[in-house]
Amino acid sequence: MKEYLYFLFASVSEKLTYLKDAAITFEAPKIESHGDLSTNIAMLLTKQLHRNPREIANEIIAALPCDDSKIAKVEIAGPGFINFFFTPAFISSVVTEVINKGDEFGKSQKYKGKTANVEFVSANPTGPLTVGHGRNAVFGDTVANLLEWVGYSVDREYYFNNAGRQMRVLGDSVRLRYLDIVAGKESEFPDDHYQGEYIKEIAQQLYNEHEDSLVNEPAEGLFKDTAEKEIFKDISKTLNRLQINHKVFFNEKTLYEEGKIKKLLDTFKEKGLSYEKENATWLKLSEMGNDQDKVIVKSTGEPTYRLPDMAYHIEKFARNYDLIIDIFGSDHNATYPDVLAGLRTLGFDVSKVKVLIHQFVTILENGEVVKMSTRKANYVTLDELTDEVGRDVVRYFFNMRNISTHMNFDLALAKKQSDENPVFYLQYAHARICSILRTIEGESLKASLEHLDLLVADEEQQLLKKINKFSEEVLNAAEIFETQRIANYLEELAAAFHKFYTFCRILGTEKNLAEARVALAVATKIVIKNGLSILGVSAPEKM
């Protein structure tokens, strides 16, 4: 419906030249009696034209070639809002579009030809994925889905961080557990080492293959390499369970092996952007707009997070993406501005980079918080959560809240097979429509597009208006990277359908109206399925 109004306004822009470059927007009024869509353009033009906004609104309305089969009336409200009321027949016509487009309904070509890189998860291969990683994984994959729905060609990327101290600690953790197996008893284990059961399993695997021949092996040799390989294999299996598949795996180690880290350090030095102090290398971030200078190479010679991440992003820029999205946990809040500042100073267009920060997740079980720590191993893994509640619930729950808010994942709610559980509520709506369609097959009824103008009841119109908003919701969610908008929309759509089905009978109704209602049910089913597919959730036909 918005597209039609944009078309109308464009058609009179030659006559009303002040509309040519005007920022025209249409929004649904909060009060239903104020129409279906409204614009405040007349008020926005008041200062430019030095005229009364209601006068401008009257002039615009008089010039618009409104088709009375589509627009029932246009009114001026308040100081100069222009309110549009669409005809029931025009609102109902969306059913034809939905059924004709099917799985493609809701997709946009607005960003066709554009490329995007979405980097997400990127967990160090030091242990199983936890529920915190799960929020990152599900959100990242869903953002990628949304971008694809609006035309982007998307690369899903995993930054494989296998360099640095945490990998040395991992190797030593396995080495110590291996030595325990050889000795036949557990020794005192360092608090800063990884203590999960998975470390013991990897050590046992090495012992089974090599017996006691590795007692003199260094931690950074076979111990680290085997741990890295086995843990990343486990990470991949976990992601596959959630139907998350990355296209690109970037290995941090290559930044060192190919001299990219050294080259970046040399560039900073040549440009006078770094200096030596206390045997460490500092970046002049205070001259780049940030609060204070930061260390990029420690006195030990080991780079801090900032340096390899800048080098990594230079690699991303070299691939010429139109949009680069980084999805991080809130522990990155303090470091990513430094990375962007360094890149900006080197001449890179950091407006292409969108950093999305998600807050942490708390798992509630019987009202109690389940504590998590990767090293102490008293965490809930993403696999365990998926075992408990299933893939669909995991994906939906992680998508139904804005990532800027802390999330309480309620296991009791997640397991409920009732309308209280939003996943069940949506999947039941889809399954219920499928059941209705199976029933009407034996009643000589079908979905007909010939008499959609009969869908004039309030419940029918409310459902139709909600369906009409799907494409816009997808585009808006993609442009502001808010996956919860799709979840919220689907819940409202399902509620509108249940109300429609409660008050608008199909069986026992005059045939033309009944078949129009069947068509409306089919359209609703398509939109629910399409929305769930964006979220990565299945749409069962029976429950």
mmCIF file of N, CA and C in Angstrom, residues 31-95:
data_model
loop_
_atom_site.group_PDB
_atom_site.id
_atom_site.type_symbol
_atom_site.label_atom_id
_atom_site.label_comp_id
_atom_site.label_asym_id
_atom_site.label_seq_id
_atom_site.Cartn_x
_atom_site.Cartn_y
_atom_site.Cartn_z
ATOM 1 N N ILE A 31 -4.158 5.626 16.007
ATOM 2 C CA ILE A 31 -5.601 5.483 16.177
ATOM 3 C C ILE A 31 -6.196 5.032 14.850
ATOM 4 N N GLU A 32 -6.864 3.890 14.856
ATOM 5 C CA GLU A 32 -7.357 3.279 13.623
ATOM 6 C C GLU A 32 -8.311 4.184 12.853
ATOM 7 N N SER A 33 -9.097 4.988 13.557
ATOM 8 C CA SER A 33 -10.064 5.867 12.888
ATOM 9 C C SER A 33 -9.390 6.976 12.086
ATOM 10 N N HIS A 34 -8.058 7.105 12.245
ATOM 11 C CA HIS A 34 -7.327 8.134 11.507
ATOM 12 C C HIS A 34 -6.832 7.632 10.157
ATOM 13 N N GLY A 35 -7.251 6.441 9.765
ATOM 14 C CA GLY A 35 -6.899 5.932 8.445
ATOM 15 C C GLY A 35 -5.920 4.780 8.485
ATOM 16 N N ASP A 36 -5.541 4.346 7.287
ATOM 17 C CA ASP A 36 -4.626 3.227 7.159
ATOM 18 C C ASP A 36 -3.169 3.683 7.116
ATOM 19 N N LEU A 37 -2.925 4.785 6.413
ATOM 20 C CA LEU A 37 -1.579 5.362 6.355
ATOM 21 C C LEU A 37 -1.693 6.875 6.421
ATOM 22 N N SER A 38 -0.654 7.501 6.954
ATOM 23 C CA SER A 38 -0.674 8.956 7.118
ATOM 24 C C SER A 38 0.703 9.520 6.799
ATOM 25 N N THR A 39 0.733 10.763 6.312
ATOM 26 C CA THR A 39 2.006 11.443 6.079
ATOM 27 C C THR A 39 1.968 12.841 6.673
ATOM 28 N N ASN A 40 3.110 13.288 7.160
ATOM 29 C CA ASN A 40 3.221 14.637 7.719
ATOM 30 C C ASN A 40 3.973 15.579 6.788
ATOM 31 N N ILE A 41 4.044 15.219 5.501
ATOM 32 C CA ILE A 41 4.850 15.983 4.556
ATOM 33 C C ILE A 41 4.419 17.440 4.467
ATOM 34 N N ALA A 42 3.129 17.712 4.585
ATOM 35 C CA ALA A 42 2.661 19.106 4.494
ATOM 36 C C ALA A 42 3.264 19.956 5.608
ATOM 37 N N MET A 43 3.386 19.379 6.785
ATOM 38 C CA MET A 43 3.964 20.116 7.908
ATOM 39 C C MET A 43 5.474 20.302 7.737
ATOM 40 N N LEU A 44 6.116 19.300 7.159
ATOM 41 C CA LEU A 44 7.554 19.410 6.936
ATOM 42 C C LEU A 44 7.889 20.488 5.902
ATOM 43 N N LEU A 45 6.951 20.746 4.990
ATOM 44 C CA LEU A 45 7.189 21.724 3.911
ATOM 45 C C LEU A 45 6.823 23.157 4.305
ATOM 46 N N THR A 46 6.236 23.315 5.470
ATOM 47 C CA THR A 46 5.751 24.645 5.882
ATOM 48 C C THR A 46 6.852 25.699 5.896
ATOM 49 N N LYS A 47 7.978 25.376 6.491
ATOM 50 C CA LYS A 47 9.073 26.344 6.600
ATOM 51 C C LYS A 47 9.640 26.691 5.231
ATOM 52 N N GLN A 48 9.778 25.665 4.385
ATOM 53 C CA GLN A 48 10.335 25.879 3.041
ATOM 54 C C GLN A 48 9.422 26.732 2.177
ATOM 55 N N LEU A 49 8.103 26.477 2.265
ATOM 56 C CA LEU A 49 7.139 27.159 1.382
ATOM 57 C C LEU A 49 6.517 28.399 2.022
ATOM 58 N N HIS A 50 6.751 28.585 3.316
ATOM 59 C CA HIS A 50 6.165 29.729 4.040
ATOM 60 C C HIS A 50 4.648 29.763 3.875
ATOM 61 N N ARG A 51 4.051 28.606 4.040
ATOM 62 C CA ARG A 51 2.596 28.504 3.874
ATOM 63 C C ARG A 51 2.006 27.656 4.997
ATOM 64 N N ASN A 52 0.704 27.805 5.204
ATOM 65 C CA ASN A 52 -0.003 27.030 6.202
ATOM 66 C C ASN A 52 0.005 25.551 5.803
ATOM 67 N N PRO A 53 0.329 24.622 6.729
ATOM 68 C CA PRO A 53 0.416 23.203 6.357
ATOM 69 C C PRO A 53 -0.908 22.622 5.860
ATOM 70 N N ARG A 54 -2.025 23.074 6.404
ATOM 71 C CA ARG A 54 -3.313 22.551 5.931
ATOM 72 C C ARG A 54 -3.581 23.018 4.503
ATOM 73 N N GLU A 55 -3.110 24.195 4.168
ATOM 74 C CA GLU A 55 -3.246 24.686 2.787
ATOM 75 C C GLU A 55 -2.413 23.837 1.842
ATOM 76 N N ILE A 56 -1.194 23.518 2.276
ATOM 77 C CA ILE A 56 -0.324 22.653 1.454
ATOM 78 C C ILE A 56 -0.955 21.275 1.305
ATOM 79 N N ALA A 57 -1.495 20.760 2.391
ATOM 80 C CA ALA A 57 -2.129 19.432 2.353
ATOM 81 C C ALA A 57 -3.286 19.414 1.375
ATOM 82 N N ASN A 58 -4.111 20.467 1.382
ATOM 83 C CA ASN A 58 -5.235 20.550 0.440
ATOM 84 C C ASN A 58 -4.753 20.576 -0.999
ATOM 85 N N GLU A 59 -3.670 21.282 -1.249
ATOM 86 C CA GLU A 59 -3.124 21.367 -2.605
ATOM 87 C C GLU A 59 -2.621 19.998 -3.074
ATOM 88 N N ILE A 60 -1.953 19.287 -2.171
ATOM 89 C CA ILE A 60 -1.440 17.952 -2.519
ATOM 90 C C ILE A 60 -2.588 17.001 -2.819
ATOM 91 N N ILE A 61 -3.603 17.000 -1.962
ATOM 92 C CA ILE A 61 -4.745 16.098 -2.150
ATOM 93 C C ILE A 61 -5.444 16.379 -3.472
ATOM 94 N N ALA A 62 -5.607 17.656 -3.805
ATOM 95 C CA ALA A 62 -6.287 18.032 -5.050
ATOM 96 C C ALA A 62 -5.516 17.562 -6.272
ATOM 97 N N ALA A 63 -4.184 17.464 -6.136
ATOM 98 C CA ALA A 63 -3.357 17.077 -7.288
ATOM 99 C C ALA A 63 -3.223 15.570 -7.444
ATOM 100 N N LEU A 64 -3.440 14.822 -6.373
ATOM 101 C CA LEU A 64 -3.236 13.371 -6.431
ATOM 102 C C LEU A 64 -4.317 12.684 -7.271
ATOM 103 N N PRO A 65 -3.906 11.866 -8.245
ATOM 104 C CA PRO A 65 -4.877 11.145 -9.087
ATOM 105 C C PRO A 65 -5.351 9.853 -8.403
ATOM 106 N N CYS A 66 -6.055 9.996 -7.295
ATOM 107 C CA CYS A 66 -6.448 8.821 -6.509
ATOM 108 C C CYS A 66 -7.466 7.954 -7.247
ATOM 109 N N ASP A 67 -7.223 6.672 -7.266
ATOM 110 C CA ASP A 67 -8.132 5.683 -7.848
ATOM 111 C C ASP A 67 -9.121 5.277 -6.762
ATOM 112 N N ASP A 68 -10.429 5.559 -6.987
ATOM 113 C CA ASP A 68 -11.408 5.271 -5.931
ATOM 114 C C ASP A 68 -11.625 3.781 -5.706
ATOM 115 N N SER A 69 -11.048 2.945 -6.562
ATOM 116 C CA SER A 69 -11.110 1.506 -6.305
ATOM 117 C C SER A 69 -10.047 1.100 -5.288
ATOM 118 N N LYS A 70 -9.094 2.007 -5.058
ATOM 119 C CA LYS A 70 -8.010 1.734 -4.109
ATOM 120 C C LYS A 70 -8.112 2.612 -2.867
ATOM 121 N N ILE A 71 -8.454 3.863 -3.049
ATOM 122 C CA ILE A 71 -8.532 4.787 -1.918
ATOM 123 C C ILE A 71 -9.977 5.231 -1.725
ATOM 124 N N ALA A 72 -10.513 4.920 -0.547
ATOM 125 C CA ALA A 72 -11.904 5.268 -0.254
ATOM 126 C C ALA A 72 -12.050 6.752 0.041
ATOM 127 N N LYS A 73 -11.095 7.309 0.781
ATOM 128 C CA LYS A 73 -11.134 8.750 1.073
ATOM 129 C C LYS A 73 -9.787 9.209 1.595
ATOM 130 N N VAL A 74 -9.596 10.527 1.521
ATOM 131 C CA VAL A 74 -8.391 11.163 2.049
ATOM 132 C C VAL A 74 -8.844 12.313 2.935
ATOM 133 N N GLU A 75 -8.271 12.409 4.120
ATOM 134 C CA GLU A 75 -8.671 13.462 5.050
ATOM 135 C C GLU A 75 -7.454 14.231 5.551
ATOM 136 N N ILE A 76 -7.685 15.476 5.917
ATOM 137 C CA ILE A 76 -6.659 16.271 6.590
ATOM 138 C C ILE A 76 -7.009 16.278 8.077
ATOM 139 N N ALA A 77 -6.029 15.990 8.894
ATOM 140 C CA ALA A 77 -6.276 15.924 10.337
ATOM 141 C C ALA A 77 -5.291 16.813 11.078
ATOM 142 N N GLY A 78 -5.745 17.344 12.198
ATOM 143 C CA GLY A 78 -4.880 18.139 13.062
ATOM 144 C C GLY A 78 -4.240 19.291 12.321
ATOM 145 N N PRO A 79 -2.948 19.537 12.570
ATOM 146 C CA PRO A 79 -2.272 20.684 11.953
ATOM 147 C C PRO A 79 -1.977 20.510 10.468
ATOM 148 N N GLY A 80 -2.131 19.264 9.944
ATOM 149 C CA GLY A 80 -1.859 19.080 8.518
ATOM 150 C C GLY A 80 -1.490 17.668 8.105
ATOM 151 N N PHE A 81 -1.810 16.682 8.945
ATOM 152 C CA PHE A 81 -1.599 15.288 8.548
ATOM 153 C C PHE A 81 -2.524 14.953 7.388
ATOM 154 N N ILE A 82 -2.002 14.178 6.431
ATOM 155 C CA ILE A 82 -2.837 13.683 5.334
ATOM 156 C C ILE A 82 -3.079 12.202 5.590
ATOM 157 N N ASN A 83 -4.325 11.843 5.843
ATOM 158 C CA ASN A 83 -4.685 10.467 6.194
ATOM 159 C C ASN A 83 -5.373 9.778 5.033
ATOM 160 N N PHE A 84 -4.910 8.582 4.700
ATOM 161 C CA PHE A 84 -5.444 7.809 3.583
ATOM 162 C C PHE A 84 -6.221 6.603 4.103
ATOM 163 N N PHE A 85 -7.412 6.407 3.550
ATOM 164 C CA PHE A 85 -8.253 5.266 3.886
ATOM 165 C C PHE A 85 -8.391 4.406 2.633
ATOM 166 N N PHE A 86 -7.921 3.171 2.695
ATOM 167 C CA PHE A 86 -7.975 2.290 1.524
ATOM 168 C C PHE A 86 -9.284 1.515 1.486
ATOM 169 N N THR A 87 -9.679 1.139 0.281
ATOM 170 C CA THR A 87 -10.903 0.349 0.130
ATOM 171 C C THR A 87 -10.645 -1.083 0.578
ATOM 172 N N PRO A 88 -11.647 -1.760 1.107
ATOM 173 C CA PRO A 88 -11.480 -3.169 1.495
ATOM 174 C C PRO A 88 -10.978 -4.033 0.333
ATOM 175 N N ALA A 89 -11.450 -3.733 -0.880
ATOM 176 C CA ALA A 89 -11.036 -4.531 -2.049
ATOM 177 C C ALA A 89 -9.539 -4.373 -2.313
ATOM 178 N N PHE A 90 -9.024 -3.145 -2.159
ATOM 179 C CA PHE A 90 -7.598 -2.905 -2.377
ATOM 180 C C PHE A 90 -6.767 -3.609 -1.294
ATOM 181 N N ILE A 91 -7.236 -3.523 -0.075
ATOM 182 C CA ILE A 91 -6.539 -4.196 1.025
ATOM 183 C C ILE A 91 -6.540 -5.713 0.807
ATOM 184 N N SER A 92 -7.650 -6.234 0.315
ATOM 185 C CA SER A 92 -7.783 -7.679 0.096
ATOM 186 C C SER A 92 -6.920 -8.183 -1.052
ATOM 187 N N SER A 93 -6.534 -7.299 -1.954
ATOM 188 C CA SER A 93 -5.780 -7.732 -3.141
ATOM 189 C C SER A 93 -4.411 -8.308 -2.786
ATOM 190 N N VAL A 94 -3.941 -8.062 -1.564
ATOM 191 C CA VAL A 94 -2.651 -8.610 -1.166
ATOM 192 C C VAL A 94 -2.676 -10.137 -1.179
ATOM 193 N N VAL A 95 -3.848 -10.732 -0.988
ATOM 194 C CA VAL A 95 -3.957 -12.188 -0.994
ATOM 195 C C VAL A 95 -3.485 -12.757 -2.332
#
